[in-house]
Coordinates of C-alpha atoms in Angstrom, one line a residue:
X1 CA -0.1 0.0 -0.6
X2 CA 3.3 2.0 0.3
X3 CA 1.9 3.5 -3.3
X4 CA -1.0 5.1 -2.0
X5 CA -1.3 8.7 -1.7
X6 CA -3.0 9.9 2.4
X7 CA -3.7 13.3 3.5
X8 CA -3.2 13.5 6.8
X9 CA -5.3 17.0 7.6
X10 CA -3.5 18.4 10.6
X11 CA -0.6 16.7 13.5
X12 CA -2.3 14.0 15.4
X13 CA -1.1 11.2 17.1
X14 CA 2.9 11.1 16.4
X15 CA 1.9 7.3 16.7
X16 CA -0.2 7.3 13.9
X17 CA 1.8 9.3 12.0
X18 CA 4.4 7.4 12.4
X19 CA 2.6 3.8 11.6
X20 CA 0.4 5.9 8.4
X21 CA 4.1 6.5 6.6
X22 CA 5.3 3.3 7.3
X23 CA 1.9 2.1 5.2
X24 CA 1.6 4.4 2.8
X25 CA 2.5 7.5 0.5
X26 CA 2.0 9.9 3.6
X27 CA 0.8 13.5 2.9
X28 CA 1.0 16.1 5.7
X29 CA -1.1 19.2 4.6
X30 CA 0.3 21.1 7.0
X31 CA 3.7 20.9 5.8
X32 CA 2.0 22.9 2.2
X33 CA 1.4 26.1 3.1
X34 CA 0.4 26.4 -0.9
X35 CA -2.4 24.4 -0.6
X36 CA -4.3 24.8 -3.7
X37 CA -1.1 24.6 -5.5
X38 CA -0.2 21.0 -3.7
X39 CA -4.2 19.8 -3.5
X40 CA -3.7 20.7 -8.2
X41 CA -0.8 18.2 -8.5
X42 CA -1.3 15.3 -6.1
X43 CA -5.3 15.1 -7.1
X44 CA -4.6 12.1 -9.1
X45 CA -2.3 10.3 -6.1
X46 CA -4.7 10.8 -3.2
X47 CA -6.9 8.3 -1.9
X48 CA -7.4 8.4 1.3
X49 CA -7.8 11.3 4.0
X50 CA -7.3 11.3 8.1
X51 CA -9.0 13.8 9.8
X52 CA -9.8 14.3 13.6
X53 CA -12.0 16.8 15.5
X54 CA -9.9 20.2 14.4
X55 CA -9.7 19.2 10.6
X56 CA -11.4 16.6 8.6
X57 CA -12.8 16.9 4.5
X58 CA -15.4 20.3 3.8
X59 CA -16.6 19.3 0.2
X60 CA -14.1 22.1 -1.3
X61 CA -11.6 19.3 -0.2
X62 CA -13.0 16.0 -1.6
X63 CA -14.4 17.9 -5.0
X64 CA -10.1 19.0 -5.1
X65 CA -9.6 15.3 -4.6
X66 CA -11.2 13.1 -7.5
X67 CA -9.6 9.5 -6.7
X68 CA -10.6 10.0 -2.9
X69 CA -12.2 6.5 -1.6
X70 CA -12.2 7.2 2.1
X71 CA -12.1 9.1 5.2
X72 CA -11.0 8.4 8.3
X73 CA -11.5 10.4 11.3
X74 CA -9.4 10.0 14.1
X75 CA -12.7 10.9 16.7
X76 CA -16.1 9.8 17.2
X77 CA -17.2 13.1 16.3
X78 CA -17.8 14.1 12.4
X79 CA -19.1 17.2 12.3
X80 CA -15.1 18.3 10.6
X81 CA -16.3 16.1 7.6
X82 CA -19.0 16.6 4.9
X83 CA -21.3 13.4 5.0
X84 CA -24.1 14.3 2.1
X85 CA -21.2 15.0 -0.2
X86 CA -19.3 12.0 1.1
X87 CA -22.7 10.0 0.3
X88 CA -22.8 11.4 -3.8
X89 CA -19.4 10.5 -4.2
X90 CA -19.0 7.0 -2.7
X91 CA -16.9 8.0 -0.4
X92 CA -16.6 5.8 2.6
X93 CA -16.1 7.3 6.0
X94 CA -15.3 5.9 9.5
X95 CA -14.9 6.9 13.0
X96 CA -13.3 5.9 16.1
X97 CA -16.6 5.4 18.7
X98 CA -16.1 3.0 21.8
X99 CA -13.1 3.0 22.3
X100 CA -13.1 6.6 23.4
X101 CA -16.3 6.2 25.8
X102 CA -14.7 5.6 28.5
X103 CA -11.9 8.2 28.6
X104 CA -14.7 11.0 27.6
X105 CA -17.2 10.0 30.1
X106 CA -14.4 9.8 32.8
X107 CA -13.6 13.5 32.0
X108 CA -17.0 14.8 32.2
X109 CA -17.3 12.9 36.1
X110 CA -13.8 14.9 37.2
X111 CA -15.4 18.5 35.3
X112 CA -18.5 17.6 37.4
X113 CA -16.3 17.0 40.6
X114 CA -14.0 19.5 39.7
X115 CA -16.5 22.6 39.2
X116 CA -19.0 21.3 42.2
X117 CA -15.8 21.4 44.6
X118 CA -13.7 24.1 43.2
X119 CA -11.0 21.9 42.7
X120 CA -8.7 24.1 40.8
X121 CA -9.0 27.1 42.9
X122 CA -8.4 25.0 46.0
X123 CA -5.3 24.1 44.2
X124 CA -4.4 27.4 43.3
X125 CA -5.2 28.5 47.1
X126 CA -2.6 26.4 48.3
X127 CA 0.0 27.0 45.8
X128 CA -1.0 30.5 46.5
X129 CA 0.2 30.6 49.9
X130 CA -3.4 31.9 50.8
X131 CA -4.6 28.9 52.7
X132 CA -2.1 30.7 55.7
X133 CA -4.5 33.3 55.8
X134 CA -7.6 30.9 56.3
X135 CA -9.8 28.2 55.3
X136 CA -11.0 28.0 51.9
X137 CA -15.0 28.7 51.6
X138 CA -17.0 26.1 51.5
X139 CA -18.4 24.5 48.4
X140 CA -21.2 21.8 47.0
X141 CA -21.2 18.2 46.9
X142 CA -22.0 16.2 43.8
X143 CA -23.4 12.9 45.1
X144 CA -27.3 13.1 45.0
X145 CA -27.2 16.0 42.8
X146 CA -30.3 15.3 39.5
X147 CA -28.0 15.1 36.1
X148 CA -29.1 15.7 33.0
X149 CA -27.6 14.8 30.0
X150 CA -28.2 16.0 26.5
X151 CA -27.7 13.0 24.0
X152 CA -28.2 9.3 25.9
X153 CA -25.6 7.4 23.2
X154 CA -22.5 5.4 24.2
X155 CA -20.8 8.5 25.4
X156 CA -24.2 10.1 27.7
X157 CA -25.1 6.6 29.1
X158 CA -21.3 5.8 30.4
X159 CA -21.7 9.2 31.9
X160 CA -25.3 7.9 33.3
X161 CA -23.9 5.3 34.7
X162 CA -21.0 6.8 36.8
X163 CA -23.7 9.3 37.8
X164 CA -25.6 6.9 39.1
X165 CA -22.6 5.6 41.4
X166 CA -23.0 9.0 43.1
X167 CA -26.7 8.2 44.0
X168 CA -28.0 10.6 41.2
X169 CA -31.2 11.2 39.5
X170 CA -30.2 10.7 36.0
X171 CA -32.8 12.1 33.6
X172 CA -32.0 12.8 29.7
X173 CA -33.3 14.9 26.4
X174 CA -32.4 13.7 23.1
X175 CA -34.2 13.1 19.3
X176 CA -36.6 10.2 20.1
X177 CA -37.5 8.3 23.7
X178 CA -35.3 5.6 24.1
X179 CA -37.3 2.4 25.2
X180 CA -34.5 0.7 26.6
X181 CA -34.0 2.7 29.6
X182 CA -35.5 3.5 33.0
X183 CA -34.4 7.2 33.0
X184 CA -36.6 10.3 32.8
X185 CA -36.8 11.5 29.6
X186 CA -37.9 14.8 29.1
X187 CA -39.0 16.3 25.2
X188 CA -36.9 19.3 25.3
X189 CA -33.6 20.7 26.2
X190 CA -35.3 23.6 28.6
X191 CA -37.7 21.1 30.0
X192 CA -34.3 19.0 30.6
X193 CA -32.8 22.1 32.2
X194 CA -35.4 23.2 33.9
X195 CA -35.5 19.9 35.9
X196 CA -31.7 19.0 36.7
X197 CA -29.0 20.3 38.6
X198 CA -26.1 19.6 36.1
X199 CA -26.9 19.1 32.8
X200 CA -24.1 17.4 30.6
X201 CA -24.0 18.1 27.2
X202 CA -23.1 14.5 24.9
X203 CA -24.6 14.8 21.8
X204 CA -23.2 14.8 18.1
X205 CA -22.8 18.5 16.9
X206 CA -25.1 18.8 14.0
X207 CA -26.9 21.9 12.4
X208 CA -29.8 21.0 14.9
X209 CA -27.5 21.0 17.8
X210 CA -25.7 23.7 16.9
X211 CA -26.2 25.9 20.0
X212 CA -28.3 23.4 21.3
X213 CA -27.6 25.8 24.7
X214 CA -28.7 29.2 24.8
X215 CA -29.5 31.5 26.6
X216 CA -33.0 30.2 27.2
X217 CA -31.5 27.2 28.7
X218 CA -29.0 28.8 30.4
X219 CA -31.7 30.6 32.4
X220 CA -33.9 27.4 32.8
X221 CA -30.7 25.7 34.3
X222 CA -30.2 29.0 36.8
X223 CA -27.6 30.5 39.2
X224 CA -27.2 27.0 41.4
X225 CA -26.6 24.8 38.2
X226 CA -24.1 24.0 36.2
X227 CA -23.2 23.1 32.7
X228 CA -20.7 20.7 31.6
X229 CA -19.5 20.3 27.6
X230 CA -17.3 17.8 27.0
X231 CA -19.1 17.1 23.5
X232 CA -18.2 20.8 20.9
X233 CA -17.5 23.9 21.6
X234 CA -20.4 25.2 19.0
X235 CA -23.1 23.3 21.0
X236 CA -23.2 26.2 23.4
X237 CA -23.8 30.0 22.6
X238 CA -20.5 30.9 23.8
X239 CA -21.2 35.0 24.4
X240 CA -24.5 33.7 26.1
X241 CA -22.6 31.3 28.6
X242 CA -19.8 34.1 29.1
X243 CA -22.4 36.5 30.1
X244 CA -24.5 34.2 32.0
X245 CA -21.5 33.4 34.6
X246 CA -20.2 36.5 34.3
X247 CA -23.8 37.7 35.4
X248 CA -24.2 35.1 37.8
X249 CA -27.1 33.5 36.4
X250 CA -25.9 30.1 36.1
X251 CA -23.7 28.6 38.8
X252 CA -20.5 27.2 36.9
X253 CA -19.5 25.6 34.3
X254 CA -16.7 22.6 33.6
X255 CA -15.6 22.9 29.6
X256 CA -13.2 20.7 27.8
X257 CA -14.2 22.3 24.7
X258 CA -14.8 25.8 23.2
X259 CA -16.3 27.4 19.8
X260 CA -13.2 29.1 18.7
X261 CA -10.3 26.6 19.5
X262 CA -7.8 26.9 20.6
X263 CA -9.9 30.7 21.8
X264 CA -11.0 31.0 24.9
X265 CA -13.5 33.6 26.4
X266 CA -10.7 35.6 28.3
X267 CA -13.7 36.3 30.9
X268 CA -13.8 32.9 32.4
X269 CA -10.4 32.9 33.3
X270 CA -10.6 34.9 36.8
X271 CA -13.7 32.8 37.8
X272 CA -13.6 30.5 40.2
X273 CA -16.5 28.6 39.2
X274 CA -15.7 27.4 36.3
X275 CA -13.3 25.1 34.5
X276 CA -11.0 24.8 31.5
X277 CA -9.6 21.8 29.5
X278 CA -8.2 22.2 26.6
X279 CA -9.6 19.5 24.6
X280 CA -8.5 16.4 26.1
X281 CA -11.7 14.3 26.6
X282 CA -9.9 11.0 25.0
X283 CA -7.2 12.7 25.7
X284 CA -5.0 9.3 27.2
X285 CA -2.2 6.7 25.9
X286 CA -4.1 4.5 25.9
X287 CA -6.9 5.3 24.2
X288 CA -5.2 7.5 21.5
X289 CA -3.0 4.6 20.8
X290 CA -6.5 2.2 20.1
X291 CA -8.1 5.3 18.5
X292 CA -4.7 5.4 16.0
X293 CA -5.3 1.6 15.5
X294 CA -9.0 1.6 14.9
X295 CA -7.9 4.3 11.9
X296 CA -4.8 2.1 10.8
X297 CA -7.2 -0.9 10.8
X298 CA -10.0 1.0 9.2
X299 CA -7.9 2.1 6.0
X300 CA -5.9 -1.6 5.8
X301 CA -9.8 -2.9 5.7
X302 CA -10.9 -0.5 2.6
X303 CA -7.7 -1.3 0.5
X304 CA -7.6 -5.2 1.0
X305 CA -11.6 -4.9 0.2
X306 CA -12.9 -6.2 2.9
X307 CA -15.2 -4.8 5.5
X308 CA -15.1 -1.5 7.4
X309 CA -14.6 -2.0 11.2
X310 CA -16.4 1.1 12.2
X311 CA -18.3 2.5 8.7
X312 CA -20.3 5.1 9.3
X313 CA -20.7 6.1 5.7

């Protein structure tokens, strides 16, 4: 397969990059500043694209590569891939589900506890020497608090299972009610936010879910409520979130993703009731290797005319 041209959309895993380099004629897109010229020169060579949560295959890129056969995504989310265009052109699409579920769900629980118990603020309190001047202010517990989850897929269900261990009542919103769950269903996000203390975003990013967290949802969650986002940044109307946190209309937030990564609203930096992470939901050595192996496995399967491991399109 060494002669097969493969375009890596942006830097990802060094392990993945090395393994792809062994198997394919690997092009690192970020090394070519004149991207249009590069695509014209290699349009008939590139048969595969590897993307991730930051860069994938939009309609323009797909149209630039007439020999493209497969887009293998190093992520479970597919918002950076034009799925409609791929279907039109018969291009296969894969992602990396399941292998990252536990890490993302673990991190969601970590964000909840860190936000409610002000763990990051406590750490700064000790490091600054402020503890010598007096005890840290009281925080609020996690155990027993009601948790609402937007999106009860693999990750949402894993979060629910973990939250149950803290004796948290679980409710959810999704496009349709799940018949095989005991959790309470709410038909709108506003209803869900009105009936939980912690609201977790765990759904895919689509046009329908873009800004699913808006001012009405935030106000329904209220000044004692906490928002956790381990989905995608554009799920949240970020200016409205910032305004609510600064004004005290929302109790707190734990955020692993942002609307214009790596840019983060500077107004959040000084807030002790906000925990900020650099999109590390699946960022463990074990999971990133498993994700890379899944990308490689899908590519090898495709070019050996075998069934794909995790087909999406």
